[in-house]
Short mmCIF file of C-alpha atoms in Angstrom, two decimals:
data_model
loop_
_atom_site.label_atom_id
_atom_site.label_comp_id
_atom_site.label_asym_id
_atom_site.label_seq_id
_atom_site.Cartn_x
_atom_site.Cartn_y
_atom_site.Cartn_z
CA MET D 1 82.26 75.54 29.52
CA SER D 2 82.93 76.40 32.87
CA SER D 3 80.63 78.39 35.27
CA VAL D 4 82.10 81.69 36.39
CA ARG D 5 80.59 83.49 39.59
CA LEU D 6 80.26 87.13 39.36
CA LEU D 7 81.67 87.50 42.94
CA ASP D 8 84.57 86.36 41.28
CA VAL D 9 85.30 89.26 38.41
CA ILE D 10 84.37 91.80 40.97
CA ARG D 11 87.63 93.35 41.51
CA ARG D 12 87.19 97.33 42.62
CA PRO D 13 83.63 99.38 43.71
CA LEU D 14 82.91 102.35 40.91
CA PRO D 15 83.41 105.96 42.28
CA VAL D 16 80.86 106.91 44.73
CA PHE D 17 78.24 108.77 45.06
CA ASP D 18 76.44 108.70 48.28
CA ALA D 19 78.36 106.41 50.75
CA GLN D 20 76.29 106.38 53.23
CA ALA D 21 73.21 105.80 50.95
CA GLY D 22 74.84 102.73 49.96
CA ALA D 23 76.16 101.09 53.42
CA ARG D 24 72.57 101.67 53.95
CA ALA D 25 70.90 99.77 51.04
CA VAL D 26 73.46 96.98 51.38
CA ASP D 27 72.66 96.52 55.24
CA ALA D 28 68.80 96.55 54.53
CA ALA D 29 69.77 93.51 51.58
CA ALA D 30 71.83 92.03 54.11
CA ARG D 31 68.78 91.84 56.80
CA GLY D 32 66.62 89.93 55.18
CA SER D 33 69.31 87.07 53.65
CA ASP D 34 71.77 85.02 55.73
CA ALA D 35 73.16 84.13 53.07
CA PHE D 36 73.71 87.29 51.42
CA ALA D 37 74.98 88.78 55.02
CA GLU D 38 77.63 86.09 55.25
CA LEU D 39 78.94 86.82 51.84
CA ALA D 40 79.13 90.47 52.46
CA ALA D 41 81.06 89.77 55.94
CA ALA D 42 83.60 87.53 53.92
CA GLU D 43 83.68 89.95 50.25
CA PRO D 44 84.28 93.90 51.48
CA GLY D 45 85.33 94.35 47.54
CA VAL D 46 81.96 93.08 46.36
CA THR D 47 80.10 95.08 49.49
CA GLU D 48 82.03 98.34 48.34
CA PHE D 49 80.65 97.62 44.56
CA LEU D 50 77.24 97.36 46.15
CA ALA D 51 76.70 100.10 47.61
CA SER D 52 78.13 102.18 45.16
CA VAL D 53 75.44 100.73 42.62
CA PHE D 54 72.92 100.65 45.03
CA ALA D 55 73.81 104.54 45.55
CA ALA D 56 73.73 105.55 41.92
CA SER D 57 70.72 103.66 41.45
CA PRO D 58 67.73 103.72 43.38
CA TYR D 59 65.74 101.20 41.09
CA LEU D 60 68.44 98.34 41.93
CA ALA D 61 68.34 99.22 45.50
CA ARG D 62 64.76 98.97 45.83
CA THR D 63 65.38 95.55 43.89
CA ALA D 64 67.87 94.27 46.68
CA ALA D 65 65.68 95.50 49.30
CA ALA D 66 62.78 93.62 47.92
CA ASP D 67 63.92 90.58 47.21
CA PRO D 68 67.40 90.27 49.12
CA GLU D 69 67.96 86.54 48.02
CA LEU D 70 68.29 87.56 44.89
CA VAL D 71 71.51 89.60 45.75
CA ASN D 72 72.91 86.04 46.97
CA SER D 73 72.20 84.18 44.13
CA ALA D 74 73.19 86.42 41.33
CA LEU D 75 76.79 86.90 42.69
CA ARG D 76 77.11 83.05 43.82
CA GLY D 77 75.85 82.34 40.35
CA ASP D 78 76.85 82.84 36.84
CA PRO D 79 74.84 85.44 34.88
CA ARG D 80 74.88 83.20 31.83
CA ALA D 81 73.12 80.24 33.44
CA ALA D 82 70.89 82.70 35.23
CA THR D 83 69.66 84.68 32.28
CA THR D 84 69.08 81.21 30.58
CA ASN D 85 67.19 79.87 32.97
CA ALA D 86 65.52 83.22 33.12
CA VAL D 87 64.70 82.78 29.99
CA ALA D 88 62.96 78.53 30.42
CA ALA D 89 61.21 79.84 33.20
CA VAL D 90 59.44 82.31 31.28
CA ARG D 91 59.07 80.33 27.92
CA SER D 92 57.33 77.73 30.63
CA LEU D 93 54.77 80.23 31.52
CA ALA D 94 53.19 79.37 28.02
CA GLN D 95 51.30 76.95 29.79
CA ALA D 96 50.02 79.14 32.64
CA GLU D 97 46.75 78.39 33.52
CA SER D 98 45.32 82.29 33.68
CA GLU D 99 46.54 85.60 32.35
CA ALA D 100 47.24 87.01 36.45
CA GLU D 101 49.14 83.54 36.26
CA LEU D 102 50.69 84.57 33.32
CA MET D 103 51.45 88.74 34.01
CA HIS D 104 52.87 87.84 37.36
CA GLY D 105 55.22 85.30 35.87
CA LEU D 106 56.30 87.47 33.30
CA ARG D 107 57.58 90.57 35.67
CA SER D 108 58.82 88.40 38.62
CA ALA D 109 61.03 87.24 35.98
CA LYS D 110 62.12 90.88 34.33
CA ARG D 111 63.11 91.82 38.02
CA ARG D 112 65.22 88.72 38.25
CA LEU D 113 66.82 89.24 34.52
CA HIS D 114 67.18 92.73 34.72
CA PHE D 115 69.33 92.98 38.36
CA ILE D 116 71.36 90.08 37.05
CA VAL D 117 71.94 91.77 33.28
CA ALA D 118 72.58 95.23 35.30
CA MET D 119 75.19 93.57 37.69
CA ALA D 120 77.00 91.91 34.49
CA ASP D 121 76.96 95.07 33.03
CA LEU D 122 77.91 97.11 35.86
CA ALA D 123 80.86 95.07 36.84
CA GLN D 124 82.03 94.88 33.15
CA PHE D 125 81.89 90.99 32.91
CA TRP D 126 79.72 91.37 29.44
CA SER D 127 80.22 93.26 26.54
CA LEU D 128 77.57 95.78 24.81
CA VAL D 129 76.92 92.59 22.56
CA GLU D 130 76.07 89.64 26.01
CA VAL D 131 74.06 92.69 27.77
CA THR D 132 71.53 93.32 24.65
CA ALA D 133 71.69 90.00 23.72
CA ALA D 134 70.70 88.42 27.08
CA LEU D 135 67.72 91.48 26.88
CA SER D 136 66.56 91.03 23.43
CA GLU D 137 66.45 86.52 24.03
CA PHE D 138 64.49 87.54 27.29
CA ALA D 139 61.95 90.09 25.39
CA ASP D 140 61.28 87.30 22.48
CA ALA D 141 60.70 84.71 25.35
CA CYS D 142 58.15 87.33 26.99
CA VAL D 143 56.25 87.85 23.38
CA GLU D 144 56.14 84.11 22.78
CA ALA D 145 55.09 83.05 26.22
CA ALA D 146 52.00 85.60 25.89
CA LEU D 147 51.10 84.90 22.55
CA HIS D 148 51.04 80.95 23.05
CA ALA D 149 49.17 81.47 26.68
CA GLN D 150 46.59 83.30 25.22
CA CYS D 151 46.24 81.01 22.21
CA VAL D 152 45.99 77.95 24.62
CA ARG D 153 43.05 79.51 26.47
CA ASP D 154 41.37 80.23 23.51
CA ALA D 155 41.76 76.73 22.04
CA ALA D 156 40.43 75.60 25.31
CA ALA D 157 37.13 78.19 25.10
CA GLY D 158 36.72 77.09 21.47
CA ARG D 159 38.08 79.86 19.70
CA LEU D 160 40.93 78.29 18.08
CA GLU D 161 40.82 74.81 16.63
CA ALA D 162 43.15 72.64 18.94
CA ALA D 163 46.61 71.99 17.18
CA ALA D 164 49.91 71.09 18.36
CA ALA D 165 51.01 74.99 17.06
CA PRO D 166 48.16 76.88 18.70
CA ALA D 167 49.28 79.88 16.96
CA GLU D 168 48.99 78.81 13.49
CA GLY D 169 48.54 81.85 10.87
CA LEU D 170 49.38 84.42 13.72
CA PHE D 171 52.87 85.66 14.13
CA VAL D 172 54.65 88.61 15.59
CA LEU D 173 57.58 90.65 14.39
CA ALA D 174 59.96 92.35 16.07
CA LEU D 175 61.17 95.48 14.38
CA GLY D 176 63.48 98.45 16.05
CA LYS D 177 66.38 97.15 18.41
CA LEU D 178 64.49 94.39 19.64
CA GLY D 179 64.65 92.95 16.21
CA ALA D 180 68.02 93.63 15.61
CA GLY D 181 68.84 91.59 18.71
CA GLU D 182 70.30 94.97 20.56
CA LEU D 183 67.65 95.50 23.30
CA ASN D 184 67.98 98.61 25.52
CA TYR D 185 68.42 97.98 29.03
CA SER D 186 65.18 99.80 29.44
CA SER D 187 63.10 99.99 26.29
CA ASP D 188 59.82 99.86 24.56
CA ILE D 189 59.40 96.85 22.11
CA ASP D 190 58.41 97.63 18.34
CA LEU D 191 56.30 94.36 17.46
CA VAL D 192 54.10 94.04 14.09
CA VAL D 193 51.13 91.89 15.02
CA GLY D 194 50.44 89.98 11.39
CA PHE D 195 47.68 86.86 10.44
CA ASP D 196 47.58 85.37 6.92
CA SER D 197 43.67 84.90 6.82
CA ASP D 198 43.92 81.45 5.04
CA VAL D 199 46.12 79.78 7.69
CA LEU D 200 44.66 80.96 10.67
CA ARG D 201 42.65 78.23 12.45
CA ARG D 202 39.99 79.87 13.99
CA ARG D 203 36.67 78.81 14.94
CA GLY D 204 33.37 80.82 16.30
CA ALA D 205 32.01 84.50 15.69
CA ASP D 206 35.68 86.16 15.25
CA ASP D 207 36.09 86.57 11.59
CA PRO D 208 40.51 86.49 11.19
CA GLN D 209 40.88 90.21 11.41
CA ALA D 210 38.93 90.60 14.67
CA TYR D 211 40.59 87.62 16.39
CA ALA D 212 44.14 88.54 15.73
CA SER D 213 43.29 92.43 16.81
CA ARG D 214 42.02 90.95 19.95
CA VAL D 215 45.03 89.15 20.28
CA ALA D 216 47.37 92.12 19.47
CA LYS D 217 45.32 93.70 22.39
CA ALA D 218 45.64 90.89 24.70
CA LEU D 219 49.29 90.81 24.36
CA VAL D 220 49.69 94.55 24.92
CA ARG D 221 47.95 94.79 28.03
CA GLN D 222 49.55 91.58 29.48
CA LEU D 223 53.06 92.78 28.69
CA ASN D 224 52.33 96.53 28.91
CA GLU D 225 50.04 97.00 32.01
CA ARG D 226 51.80 98.18 34.95
CA THR D 227 50.42 96.29 38.23
CA GLU D 228 51.63 96.00 41.85
CA HIS D 229 54.23 93.88 40.87
CA GLY D 230 55.67 96.91 37.86
CA TYR D 231 55.67 95.90 33.68
CA VAL D 232 57.24 93.57 31.38
CA PHE D 233 58.16 96.23 28.70
CA ARG D 234 55.74 98.72 26.91
CA VAL D 235 54.60 97.45 23.58
CA ASP D 236 54.70 100.07 20.41
CA LEU D 237 52.69 98.80 17.45
CA ARG D 238 52.90 101.86 14.95
CA LEU D 239 55.47 100.61 13.22
CA ARG D 240 52.78 98.54 11.25
CA PRO D 241 51.29 99.79 8.19
CA ASP D 242 49.49 103.10 8.17
CA PRO D 243 49.13 102.59 11.88
CA GLY D 244 46.48 105.98 12.28
CA ALA D 245 43.93 103.70 10.22
CA THR D 246 44.46 100.14 10.42
CA PRO D 247 43.73 97.75 13.09
CA PRO D 248 45.86 96.31 16.22
CA ALA D 249 47.00 93.75 13.61
CA VAL D 250 47.07 92.85 9.91
CA SER D 251 46.74 90.82 7.58
CA THR D 252 49.44 89.50 5.32
CA GLU D 253 47.95 90.67 2.22
CA ALA D 254 46.98 94.26 3.34
CA ALA D 255 50.49 94.75 4.46
CA LEU D 256 51.85 93.87 1.15
CA ARG D 257 49.31 95.96 -0.67
CA TYR D 258 50.08 98.74 1.57
CA TYR D 259 54.07 98.69 0.88
CA GLU D 260 53.59 98.10 -2.54
CA ALA D 261 51.67 100.98 -3.59
CA LEU D 262 51.95 103.36 -0.40
CA GLY D 263 55.28 102.54 1.07
CA ARG D 264 57.89 104.98 2.06
CA SER D 265 61.68 104.95 2.52
CA TRP D 266 61.50 104.88 6.46
CA GLU D 267 59.45 102.23 6.25
CA ARG D 268 61.95 100.16 4.17
CA ALA D 269 64.61 101.06 6.84
CA ALA D 270 62.69 99.94 10.02
CA PHE D 271 62.12 96.52 8.17
CA ILE D 272 65.79 96.56 7.90
CA LYS D 273 65.70 94.54 11.40
CA ALA D 274 62.27 93.05 10.95
CA ARG D 275 62.61 89.36 11.57
CA CYS D 276 59.76 87.10 13.91
CA CYS D 277 59.90 86.64 17.50
CA ALA D 278 56.99 84.88 18.14
CA GLY D 279 53.83 82.89 16.79
CA ASP D 280 54.26 81.10 13.70
CA HIS D 281 57.38 81.46 12.25
CA ALA D 282 56.84 79.69 8.97
CA THR D 283 53.85 82.27 7.68
CA ALA D 284 56.25 84.98 8.97
CA ALA D 285 59.32 83.99 7.29
CA HIS D 286 56.72 83.33 3.87
CA PHE D 287 55.53 87.23 4.52
CA LEU D 288 58.85 88.83 4.75
CA SER D 289 60.01 86.93 1.31
CA ARG D 290 57.51 88.53 -0.13
CA LEU D 291 58.26 91.93 1.44
CA ARG D 292 62.06 91.72 0.52
CA PRO D 293 61.77 93.20 -3.15
CA PHE D 294 60.32 96.46 -1.09
CA VAL D 295 63.10 96.72 1.23
CA TRP D 296 65.75 95.82 -0.89
CA ARG D 297 65.31 97.32 -4.72
CA ARG D 298 67.83 96.07 -6.90
CA SER D 299 67.69 99.29 -9.09
CA LEU D 300 66.61 102.92 -7.41
CA ASP D 301 65.17 105.62 -9.38
CA PHE D 302 66.27 109.98 -8.86
CA ALA D 303 63.46 110.21 -6.24
CA ALA D 304 64.35 106.75 -4.36
CA VAL D 305 67.72 107.69 -3.76
CA ASN D 306 66.77 111.47 -2.99
CA ASP D 307 64.20 110.19 -0.86
CA ILE D 308 67.10 107.88 1.35
CA HIS D 309 69.16 111.18 1.42
CA LYS D 310 66.43 112.80 3.05
CA LEU D 311 65.98 110.49 5.72
CA LYS D 312 69.66 111.34 6.33
CA ARG D 313 68.47 114.72 6.56
CA ARG D 314 65.39 114.70 8.50
CA VAL D 315 67.94 113.18 11.62
CA GLN D 316 70.33 115.44 11.46
CA ASN D 317 67.87 118.77 11.18
CA ARG D 318 65.87 117.18 14.05
CA ALA D 319 68.67 116.62 16.56
CA SER D 320 69.91 119.14 19.08
CA ALA D 321 73.68 119.29 19.91
CA PRO D 322 75.09 118.75 23.42
CA GLY D 323 74.79 122.12 25.30
CA ALA D 324 77.47 123.44 27.84
CA ASP D 325 77.15 120.78 30.69
CA LEU D 326 75.28 118.24 28.39
CA GLY D 327 72.20 118.41 30.65
CA GLY D 328 69.19 117.43 28.29
CA TRP D 329 71.03 116.48 25.45
CA ASN D 330 69.87 113.20 24.44
CA ILE D 331 71.87 110.44 23.55
CA LYS D 332 69.80 108.74 21.40
CA THR D 333 68.58 111.47 19.20
CA GLY D 334 70.41 114.64 19.39
CA ARG D 335 73.79 115.34 17.46
CA GLY D 336 76.33 113.21 17.47
CA GLY D 337 73.72 110.23 19.32
CA ILE D 338 73.06 107.02 18.85
CA ARG D 339 70.54 107.25 15.76
CA GLU D 340 72.95 108.94 13.87
CA ILE D 341 74.86 105.87 13.94
CA GLU D 342 72.17 103.54 12.94
CA PHE D 343 70.93 106.02 10.19
CA PHE D 344 74.82 106.50 8.87
CA ALA D 345 74.61 102.71 8.18
CA GLN D 346 71.07 102.28 7.36
CA THR D 347 70.58 104.75 4.66
CA GLN D 348 73.83 103.06 2.93
CA GLN D 349 72.11 99.45 3.33
CA LEU D 350 69.04 100.75 1.47
CA LEU D 351 71.31 102.44 -1.50
CA PHE D 352 73.66 99.35 -2.29
CA GLY D 353 71.70 96.01 0.17
CA GLY D 354 69.33 95.59 -2.95
CA ARG D 355 72.64 94.22 -4.78
CA ASP D 356 74.91 92.96 -2.06
CA GLU D 357 73.10 90.08 0.57
CA ARG D 358 76.03 90.49 2.19
CA LEU D 359 74.97 94.40 3.63
CA ARG D 360 71.70 93.22 5.69
CA ALA D 361 72.48 93.02 8.82
CA ARG D 362 70.03 93.90 11.20
CA ASP D 363 72.22 94.62 13.77
CA THR D 364 74.07 98.04 14.04
CA CYS D 365 77.93 96.81 14.19
CA GLY D 366 77.11 94.27 11.89
CA ALA D 367 75.74 96.45 9.06
CA LEU D 368 79.14 98.87 9.71
CA ALA D 369 81.44 96.28 9.56
CA ALA D 370 79.79 94.71 6.35
CA LEU D 371 79.57 97.95 4.89
CA GLN D 372 83.30 98.13 5.42
CA ALA D 373 84.17 94.70 4.12
CA ALA D 374 82.38 95.91 0.90
CA GLY D 375 84.10 99.17 0.91
CA ILE D 376 81.56 101.32 0.88
CA VAL D 377 82.66 102.19 4.14
CA GLU D 378 86.40 103.07 5.52
CA THR D 379 88.10 101.30 8.16
CA GLU D 380 88.78 104.32 10.27
CA THR D 381 85.26 105.45 9.94
CA ARG D 382 83.87 102.33 11.09
CA GLU D 383 85.58 101.60 13.83
CA LEU D 384 85.49 105.07 15.08
CA LEU D 385 81.38 104.63 14.76
CA GLU D 386 81.42 101.33 16.20
CA GLN D 387 83.71 102.45 19.56
CA SER D 388 81.46 105.91 19.71
CA TYR D 389 78.18 103.25 19.21
CA ILE D 390 79.30 100.79 21.85
CA ALA D 391 80.19 103.86 24.35
CA HIS D 392 77.18 105.86 23.85
CA ARG D 393 74.56 102.10 24.55
CA ALA D 394 76.58 101.74 27.87
CA VAL D 395 75.81 104.96 28.76
CA GLU D 396 72.22 105.07 27.64
CA HIS D 397 72.12 101.73 29.81
CA ARG D 398 73.14 103.79 32.81
CA LEU D 399 70.67 106.21 32.59
CA GLN D 400 68.07 103.71 32.23
CA MET D 401 69.05 101.96 35.20
CA ILE D 402 68.81 104.84 37.74
CA GLU D 403 64.76 104.32 37.46
CA ASP D 404 63.80 101.79 34.88
CA GLN D 405 62.72 104.10 32.69
CA GLN D 406 62.77 104.59 28.94
CA THR D 407 64.93 107.73 29.49
CA HIS D 408 67.83 108.56 26.45
CA GLU D 409 68.46 112.38 28.07
CA ILE D 410 71.75 113.35 30.47
CA PRO D 411 70.06 114.61 33.07
CA VAL D 412 69.72 118.28 33.56
CA SER D 413 70.43 118.01 37.89
CA ALA D 414 74.35 118.29 38.14
CA SER D 415 73.80 115.81 40.91
CA ASP D 416 71.70 113.14 38.82
CA ARG D 417 74.71 113.64 36.42
CA ARG D 418 77.10 112.56 39.29
CA ARG D 419 74.86 109.40 39.72
CA VAL D 420 75.84 108.46 35.53
CA ALA D 421 79.07 109.47 35.86
CA ALA D 422 79.42 107.05 38.67
CA LEU D 423 77.74 104.42 36.95
CA CYS D 424 79.81 104.56 33.94
CA GLY D 425 83.25 104.15 36.16
CA ILE D 426 84.16 108.26 36.34
CA ALA D 427 84.20 110.26 39.28
CA GLU D 428 84.35 113.18 38.06
CA PRO D 429 81.25 114.41 36.36
CA SER D 430 83.36 117.35 33.72
CA ALA D 431 85.43 114.62 32.76
CA PHE D 432 82.86 112.44 31.77
CA GLU D 433 80.63 115.22 30.12
CA ARG D 434 84.66 116.01 27.85
CA VAL D 435 84.27 112.71 27.11
CA VAL D 436 80.94 112.32 25.73
CA ARG D 437 81.02 115.79 24.03
CA ALA D 438 84.38 114.40 22.76
CA ARG D 439 82.63 111.53 21.00
CA ALA D 440 79.35 113.13 19.77
CA ARG D 441 81.44 115.43 18.05
CA THR D 442 83.12 112.36 16.16
CA VAL D 443 80.13 111.10 14.91
CA SER D 444 78.42 114.35 14.12
CA GLU D 445 81.13 114.84 11.83
CA ILE D 446 81.10 111.56 9.89
CA TYR D 447 77.11 111.87 9.68
CA ASP D 448 77.99 115.59 8.46
CA LEU D 449 79.84 114.21 5.45
CA LEU D 450 77.33 111.45 4.19
CA PHE D 451 75.94 112.12 1.23
CA ALA D 452 78.07 115.83 1.20
CA GLY D 453 77.17 117.79 -2.08
CA SER D 454 74.83 115.31 -3.35
CA GLU D 455 71.91 117.52 -2.42
CA ASP D 456 71.47 121.05 -0.50
CA ASP D 457 71.36 120.09 2.38
CA ALA D 458 69.14 123.08 3.70
CA ASP D 459 66.63 120.47 3.25
CA THR D 460 62.87 121.47 4.83
CA ALA D 461 61.77 118.28 4.96
CA LEU D 462 59.16 117.49 7.59
CA PRO D 463 59.41 114.54 10.02
CA ASP D 464 57.87 111.11 9.64
CA ASP D 465 56.96 110.20 13.34
CA ALA D 466 53.83 111.50 14.92
CA GLU D 467 55.68 113.01 18.10
CA ALA D 468 58.03 114.69 15.96
CA LEU D 469 55.78 116.07 13.43
CA GLU D 470 53.56 117.60 16.28
CA ALA D 471 57.12 119.29 17.76
CA VAL D 472 57.48 121.05 15.07
CA LEU D 473 53.63 121.83 13.71
CA ALA D 474 53.79 123.36 17.44
CA LYS D 475 56.46 125.42 17.21
CA MET D 476 55.37 126.64 14.27
CA GLY D 477 52.13 127.92 15.60
CA PHE D 478 49.65 125.40 15.15
CA ALA D 479 47.50 125.14 17.76
CA GLN D 480 46.13 121.92 17.25
CA ALA D 481 49.38 119.92 16.35
CA ARG D 482 47.95 116.85 16.75
CA GLY D 483 45.05 117.23 14.55
CA VAL D 484 47.18 118.77 11.82
CA ALA D 485 49.76 115.97 11.99
CA ALA D 486 47.38 113.30 11.73
CA THR D 487 45.80 115.09 8.28
CA LEU D 488 48.72 115.53 7.02
CA ASP D 489 50.14 112.00 7.83
CA SER D 490 46.28 110.88 6.12
CA TRP D 491 47.66 112.71 3.10
CA ARG D 492 51.22 111.27 2.98
CA ALA D 493 49.55 107.74 3.08
CA GLY D 494 47.55 107.91 0.36
CA ARG D 495 43.90 108.15 2.20
CA VAL D 496 43.29 111.06 0.02
CA ARG D 497 42.68 110.96 -4.01
CA ALA D 498 44.85 113.25 -4.92
CA THR D 499 47.64 112.02 -2.99
CA ARG D 500 46.96 108.16 -4.26
CA VAL D 501 49.86 108.09 -6.80
CA GLN D 502 53.71 107.94 -5.87
CA ARG D 503 54.68 110.90 -7.51
CA ALA D 504 51.77 113.18 -6.10
CA ARG D 505 53.06 111.93 -2.38
CA GLN D 506 56.57 112.91 -3.85
CA ASP D 507 55.08 115.99 -4.50
CA LEU D 508 53.54 116.67 -1.39
CA GLU D 509 56.57 116.27 0.48
CA ARG D 510 58.50 119.09 -1.11
CA LEU D 511 55.82 121.31 -0.93
CA ALA D 512 54.10 120.50 2.56
CA PRO D 513 56.94 122.83 4.51
CA PHE D 514 55.89 125.34 2.57
CA ILE D 515 51.93 125.03 2.54
CA LEU D 516 52.05 124.39 6.29
CA GLU D 517 54.35 128.00 6.90
CA ALA D 518 51.49 130.08 4.58
CA ALA D 519 48.99 128.43 6.54
#
């Protein structure tokens, strides 16, 4: 395949947010790299494009100032080749001799990869699929390198048996957007660290549980910790079984027992996207195959169907609609946002995927396409949701490019909304807001029709995740919302005698809102 330079596909600048700030950022990069200075003089259109980008994104401007040669190499190179090289460089860090070397190498590679992906995205050289695939492949490589390097050092220290595959019996599952291969520009990564006690080749004093948990903590620190060189990824381990009561790593047998006895529908939805991203892939595949009957049920009773319907309404009830000026609206969790599109697909996958394996796609657009092909979703609905998903994700990425923050909220400041609009290629913020608001309205109207009439939609069900539950409890007037949420979670998870059977937990879900209101 022939190589395509990024500078050859840049045709026009983005709308100008701050011409002077953009020009200063380009000049600063040119002073630090003779090669880029030469390119900037010869390619005025490219210079104007960069000025527009750097003015709207302080994060990208700082990256260019810190490494001007990166700007030159990114523009003169093929982004596909550059990302392939970045992933290869990260994989080589599996042989890093020290944790410090590993952490520095991962952060340097992340800065370069982020800049290249942003340029390819903003120049509209890459589609959403290509952008998220590059980010996901890079994240996989980072997790794999960190895990492998830790196991190699442990083998050298006598804590593991030396083997060709040092992580034998130990694996990392990716869930969420990383599991689906559609990672955000600046996102946390949802991981589950698992191990098989019978396969893990540990030595020394640690039992398998203690060793695996120590590795999980090291993995989080190496990726998550912010140093003078930044961070790699924020790591979230809360999608493991019963995170309030389990260690950072979970054994396969303990996980299977939990899901068989206590697993909830939102956990089934989470594992639709699960895949192994690092470690012992064979052990992970065996675990996921044993978990398949929990995720994909061939028959559903009334309670299970009702639970899936509640998943839909919980997302609906938590979300807020866009305001008059769009400021503060959350493009991920707001009414008509990304989450409603994801749950539109996932709830129907849970209902019909047990009998039809074609519906088990991990990615959102793939799931929508499969549901349409099976006749479950109409073609027009699929097309509207897919178009909205792609457009929403593009806005989400630009929100995150501004300061490399995991944000999904449209800025309250009119000036900052102009930044987002400029990165989206729209000069007039009011036009940007009209487009986004109309798209959100389309999504919410479709989502409202999902399971319409199947049950009373005026549902009082409480959210499952801790942060949302705390917010609901605080709004109800609980001064110690976090403690109440933890107690309620222990009831829901079956950690008290009264809720150890499924029927009791179903009754609890129905009664809990009324109990809390009375309290």
